Short mmCIF file of C-alpha atoms in Angstrom, two decimals:
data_model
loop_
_atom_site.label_atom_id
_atom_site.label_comp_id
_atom_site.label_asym_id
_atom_site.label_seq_id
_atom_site.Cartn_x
_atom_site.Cartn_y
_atom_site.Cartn_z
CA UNK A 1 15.70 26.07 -18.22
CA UNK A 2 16.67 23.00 -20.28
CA UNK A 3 20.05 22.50 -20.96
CA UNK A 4 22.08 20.80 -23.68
CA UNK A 5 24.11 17.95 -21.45
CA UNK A 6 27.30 19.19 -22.21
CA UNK A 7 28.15 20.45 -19.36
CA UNK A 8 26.87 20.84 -15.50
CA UNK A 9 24.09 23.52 -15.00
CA UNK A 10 25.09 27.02 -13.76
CA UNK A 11 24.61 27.39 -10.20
CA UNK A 12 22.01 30.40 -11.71
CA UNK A 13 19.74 26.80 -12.97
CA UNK A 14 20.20 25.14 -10.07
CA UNK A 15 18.39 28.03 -8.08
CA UNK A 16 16.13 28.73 -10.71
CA UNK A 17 15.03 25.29 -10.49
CA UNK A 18 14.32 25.39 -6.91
CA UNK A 19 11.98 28.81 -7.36
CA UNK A 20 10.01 26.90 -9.94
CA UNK A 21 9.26 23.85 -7.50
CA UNK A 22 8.22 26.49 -4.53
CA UNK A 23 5.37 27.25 -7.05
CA UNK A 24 4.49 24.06 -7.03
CA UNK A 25 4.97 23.20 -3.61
CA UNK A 26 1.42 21.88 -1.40
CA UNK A 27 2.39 23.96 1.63
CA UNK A 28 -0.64 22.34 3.73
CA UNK A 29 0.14 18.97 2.60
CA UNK A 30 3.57 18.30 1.35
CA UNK A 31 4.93 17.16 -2.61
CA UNK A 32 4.28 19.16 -5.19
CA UNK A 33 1.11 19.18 -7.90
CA UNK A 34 -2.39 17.85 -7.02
CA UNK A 35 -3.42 14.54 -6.72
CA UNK A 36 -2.44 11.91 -7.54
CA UNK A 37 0.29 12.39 -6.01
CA UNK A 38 3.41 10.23 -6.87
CA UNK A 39 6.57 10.23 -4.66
CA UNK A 40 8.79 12.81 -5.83
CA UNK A 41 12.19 10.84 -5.11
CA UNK A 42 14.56 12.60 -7.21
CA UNK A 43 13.57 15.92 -6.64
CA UNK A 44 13.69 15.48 -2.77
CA UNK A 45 17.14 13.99 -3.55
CA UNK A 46 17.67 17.55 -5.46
CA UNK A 47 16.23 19.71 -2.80
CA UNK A 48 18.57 18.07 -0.05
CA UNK A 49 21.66 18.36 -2.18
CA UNK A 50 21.07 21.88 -2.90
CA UNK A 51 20.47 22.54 0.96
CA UNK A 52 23.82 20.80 1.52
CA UNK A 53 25.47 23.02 -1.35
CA UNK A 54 23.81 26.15 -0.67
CA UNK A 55 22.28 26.16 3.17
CA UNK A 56 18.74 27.09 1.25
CA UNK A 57 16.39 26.73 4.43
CA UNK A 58 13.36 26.65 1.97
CA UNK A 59 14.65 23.57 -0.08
CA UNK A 60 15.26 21.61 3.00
CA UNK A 61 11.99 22.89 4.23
CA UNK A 62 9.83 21.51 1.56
CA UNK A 63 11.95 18.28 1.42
CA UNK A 64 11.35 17.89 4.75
CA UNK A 65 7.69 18.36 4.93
CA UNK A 66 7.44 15.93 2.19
CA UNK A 67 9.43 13.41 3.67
CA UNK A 68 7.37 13.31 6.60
CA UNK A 69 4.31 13.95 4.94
CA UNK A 70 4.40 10.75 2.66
CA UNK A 71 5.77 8.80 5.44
CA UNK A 72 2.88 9.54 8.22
CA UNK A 73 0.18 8.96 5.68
CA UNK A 74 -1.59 5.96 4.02
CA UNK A 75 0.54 5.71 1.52
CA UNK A 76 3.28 4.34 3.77
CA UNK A 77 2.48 0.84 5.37
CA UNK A 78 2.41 1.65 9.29
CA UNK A 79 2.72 -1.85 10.04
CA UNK A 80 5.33 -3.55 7.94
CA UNK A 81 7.09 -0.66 5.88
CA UNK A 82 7.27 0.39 3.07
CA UNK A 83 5.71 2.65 0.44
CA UNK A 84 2.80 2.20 -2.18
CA UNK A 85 3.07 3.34 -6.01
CA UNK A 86 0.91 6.66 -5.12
CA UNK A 87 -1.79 8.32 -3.30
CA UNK A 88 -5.08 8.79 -4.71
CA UNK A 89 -5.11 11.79 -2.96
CA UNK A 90 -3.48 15.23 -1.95
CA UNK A 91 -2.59 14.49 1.63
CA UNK A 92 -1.15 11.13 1.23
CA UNK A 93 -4.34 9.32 2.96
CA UNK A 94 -5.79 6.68 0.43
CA UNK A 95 -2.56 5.04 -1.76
CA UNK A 96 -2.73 2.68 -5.12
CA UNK A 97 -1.58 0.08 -2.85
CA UNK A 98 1.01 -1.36 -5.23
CA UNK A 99 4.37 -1.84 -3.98
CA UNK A 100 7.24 -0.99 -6.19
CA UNK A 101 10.90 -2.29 -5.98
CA UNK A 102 12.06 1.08 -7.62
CA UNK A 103 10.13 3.23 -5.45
CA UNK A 104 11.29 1.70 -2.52
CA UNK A 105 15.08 1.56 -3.04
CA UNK A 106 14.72 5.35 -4.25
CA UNK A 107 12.68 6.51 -1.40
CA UNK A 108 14.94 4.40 0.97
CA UNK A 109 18.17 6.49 -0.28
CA UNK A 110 16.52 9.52 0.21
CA UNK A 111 15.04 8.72 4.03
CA UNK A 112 18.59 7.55 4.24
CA UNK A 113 20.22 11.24 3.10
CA UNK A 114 17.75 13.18 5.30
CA UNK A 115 18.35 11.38 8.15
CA UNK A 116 22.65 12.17 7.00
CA UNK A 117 21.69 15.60 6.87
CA UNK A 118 19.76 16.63 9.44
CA UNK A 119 19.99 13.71 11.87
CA UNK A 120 16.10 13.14 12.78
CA UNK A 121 15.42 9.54 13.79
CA UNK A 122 11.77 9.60 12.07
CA UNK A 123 14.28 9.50 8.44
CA UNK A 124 16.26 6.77 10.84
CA UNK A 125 13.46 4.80 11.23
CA UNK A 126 11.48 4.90 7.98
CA UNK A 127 14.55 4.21 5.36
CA UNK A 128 15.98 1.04 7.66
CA UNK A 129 11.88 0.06 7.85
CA UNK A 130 11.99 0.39 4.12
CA UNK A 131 14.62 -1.75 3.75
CA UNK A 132 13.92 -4.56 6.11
CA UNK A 133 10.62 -4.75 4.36
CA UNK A 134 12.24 -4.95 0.51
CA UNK A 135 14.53 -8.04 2.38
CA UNK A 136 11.84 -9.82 3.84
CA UNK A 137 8.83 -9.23 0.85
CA UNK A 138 10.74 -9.03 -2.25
CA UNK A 139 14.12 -10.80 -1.58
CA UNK A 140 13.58 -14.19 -4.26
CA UNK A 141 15.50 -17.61 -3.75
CA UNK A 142 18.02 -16.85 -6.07
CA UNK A 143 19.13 -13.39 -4.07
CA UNK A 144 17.38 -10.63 -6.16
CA UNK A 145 14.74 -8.46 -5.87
CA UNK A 146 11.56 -8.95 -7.34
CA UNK A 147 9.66 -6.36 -8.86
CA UNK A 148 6.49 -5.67 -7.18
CA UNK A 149 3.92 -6.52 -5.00
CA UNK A 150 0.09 -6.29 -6.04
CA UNK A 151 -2.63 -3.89 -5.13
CA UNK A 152 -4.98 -6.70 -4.31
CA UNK A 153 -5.70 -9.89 -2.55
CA UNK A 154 -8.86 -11.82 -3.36
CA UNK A 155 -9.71 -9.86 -6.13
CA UNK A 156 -10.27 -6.57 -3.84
CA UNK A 157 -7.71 -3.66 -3.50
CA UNK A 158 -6.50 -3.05 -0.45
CA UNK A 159 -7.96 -5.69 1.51
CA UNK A 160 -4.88 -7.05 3.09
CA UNK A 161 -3.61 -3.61 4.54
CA UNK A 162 -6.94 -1.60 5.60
CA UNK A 163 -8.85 -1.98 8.76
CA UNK A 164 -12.26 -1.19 10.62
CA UNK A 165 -12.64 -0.71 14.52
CA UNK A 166 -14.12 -3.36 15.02
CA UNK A 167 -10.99 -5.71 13.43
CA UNK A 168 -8.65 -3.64 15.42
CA UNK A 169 -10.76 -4.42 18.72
CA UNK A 170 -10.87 -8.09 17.58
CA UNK A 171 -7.50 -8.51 17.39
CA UNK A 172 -5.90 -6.08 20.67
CA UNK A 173 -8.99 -6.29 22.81
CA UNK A 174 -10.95 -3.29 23.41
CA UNK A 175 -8.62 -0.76 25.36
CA UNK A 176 -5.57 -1.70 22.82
CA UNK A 177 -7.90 -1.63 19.81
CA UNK A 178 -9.33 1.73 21.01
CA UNK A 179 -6.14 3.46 21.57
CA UNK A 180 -4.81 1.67 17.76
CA UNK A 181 -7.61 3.28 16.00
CA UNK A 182 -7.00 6.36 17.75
CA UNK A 183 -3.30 6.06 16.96
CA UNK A 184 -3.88 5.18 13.33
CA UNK A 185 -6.60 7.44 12.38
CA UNK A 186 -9.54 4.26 11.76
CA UNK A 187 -12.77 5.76 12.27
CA UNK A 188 -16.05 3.85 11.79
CA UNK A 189 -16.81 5.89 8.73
CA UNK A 190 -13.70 4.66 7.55
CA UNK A 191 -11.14 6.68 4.88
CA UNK A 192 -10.91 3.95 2.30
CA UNK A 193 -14.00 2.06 0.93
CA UNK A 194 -16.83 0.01 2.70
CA UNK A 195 -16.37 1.64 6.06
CA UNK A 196 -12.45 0.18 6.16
CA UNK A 197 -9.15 2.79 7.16
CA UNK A 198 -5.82 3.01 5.66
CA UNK A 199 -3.35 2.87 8.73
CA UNK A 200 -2.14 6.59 9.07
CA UNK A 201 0.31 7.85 12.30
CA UNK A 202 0.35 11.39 11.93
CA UNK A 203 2.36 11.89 14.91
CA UNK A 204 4.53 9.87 16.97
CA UNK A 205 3.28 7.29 20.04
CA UNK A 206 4.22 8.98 23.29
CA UNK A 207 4.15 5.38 24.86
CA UNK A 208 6.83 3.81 22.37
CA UNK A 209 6.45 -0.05 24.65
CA UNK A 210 2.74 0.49 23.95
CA UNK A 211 3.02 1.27 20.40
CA UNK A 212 4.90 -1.27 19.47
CA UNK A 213 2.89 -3.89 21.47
CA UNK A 214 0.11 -3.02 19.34
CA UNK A 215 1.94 -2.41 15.79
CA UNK A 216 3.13 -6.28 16.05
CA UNK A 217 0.06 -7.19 17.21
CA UNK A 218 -1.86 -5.85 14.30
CA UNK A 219 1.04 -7.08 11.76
CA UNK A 220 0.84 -10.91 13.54
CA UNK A 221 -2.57 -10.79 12.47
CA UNK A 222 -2.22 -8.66 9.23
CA UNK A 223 -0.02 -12.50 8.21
CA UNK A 224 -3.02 -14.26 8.50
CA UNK A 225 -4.47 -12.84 5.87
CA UNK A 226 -4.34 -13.37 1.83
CA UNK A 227 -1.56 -11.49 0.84
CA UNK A 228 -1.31 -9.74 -2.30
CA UNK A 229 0.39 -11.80 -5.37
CA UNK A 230 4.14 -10.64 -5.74
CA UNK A 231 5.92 -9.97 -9.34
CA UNK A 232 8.67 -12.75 -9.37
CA UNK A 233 10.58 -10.60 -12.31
CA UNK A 234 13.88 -9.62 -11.66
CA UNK A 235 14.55 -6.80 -13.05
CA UNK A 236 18.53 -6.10 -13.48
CA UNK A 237 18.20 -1.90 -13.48
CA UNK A 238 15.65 -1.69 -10.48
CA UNK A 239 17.99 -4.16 -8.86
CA UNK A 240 20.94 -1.90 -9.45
#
């Protein structure tokens, strides 16, 4: 399959190229590989374009699943957008909760071209989240971006995003902070470590008012906490 640069890749490629990424495809769980899994931006961006060259239901299929697999999951952060480096896992549960400028503005073009192509207001919602949250975390004085945002806060990774029933009652009462951990998957085993849950919403909120009543609820009190450390380097290329 490679190719010597001189010229664009057969049409022949292209589809070729697509066959070899259905055998790698996690039909139960979205992405491609075995954990860890690492957000496949620029072959989602490949799989879309090909759908919008070719109509290929299968590449728009797996792009899609992905898409929405990675954004329903742990990996994403339900509360203030935004996507971690990479999940630990195969079903996008537990991330490396280190926030990337790169990843971000990559998987914010992408959310943005699915929601172009197919015109579902989950992609809507997730690249403008995306974006909002590289404005208000990583936006420096000076107008760029900076780079990154740490795993940890006080020396413990993840603290500042996971959550136990009992916080979640704490902080919405106990009907609100039963129907959050409900919501967002946090069981009293917990998903992460020490009995704690990474925020998951593996389908939508059929009361939207009562959703987001408790989403900036939880995030009011998420600020409270010691956030993670932020990489003040501004890197020209992840900028671009």
């Amino acid at each position: 399959m490679a190719g010597t640069g001189a010229e664009a890749p057969a049409p022949e490629k292209l589809d070729e190229a697509v066959q070899v990424l259905a055998r790698q495809y996690d039909r139960v769980r979205g992405g491609f590989g075995t954990e860890p899994k690492f957000p496949p931006s620029m072959v989602l961006e490949f799989l879309l374009r090909h759908h919008a060259r070719t109509q290929d239901k299968d590449a728009l299929a797996m792009a899609s699943h992905t898409l929405e697999a990675m954004a329903r999951g742990g990996m994403y952060d339900q509360l203030g957008g935004g996507f971690a480096r990479y999940s630990v896992d195969s079903a996008w549960v537990v991330p490396h909760f280190e926030k990337m400028l790169y990843d971000n503005a990559l998987l914010a073009r992408v959310y943005a071209h699915w929601w172009r192509l197919t015109g579902t207001p989950f992609a809507k919602r997730i690249a403008l989240e995306t974006c909002d949250w590289m404005l208000r975390e990583l936006r420096t004085a000076e107008g760029g971006m900076a780079s990154a945002l740490d795993a940890d806060s006080e020396g413990v990774e993840g603290k500042f995003y996971v959550w136990t029933p009992a916080q979640l009652r704490e902080v919405l009462g106990e009907e609100d902070g039963a129907y959050a951990a409900q919501l967002f998957h946090v069981t009293e085993a917990g998903t992460f470590e020490h009995g704690t849950s990474v925020l998951q919403l593996l389908r939508d909120a059929e009361d939207e008012e009562r959703y987001e009543r408790v989403r900036t609820g939880l995030l009011a009190s998420r600020e409270q906490r010691v956030p993670p450390a932020r990489d003040d380097k501004v890197v020209a290329a992840w900028n671009g």
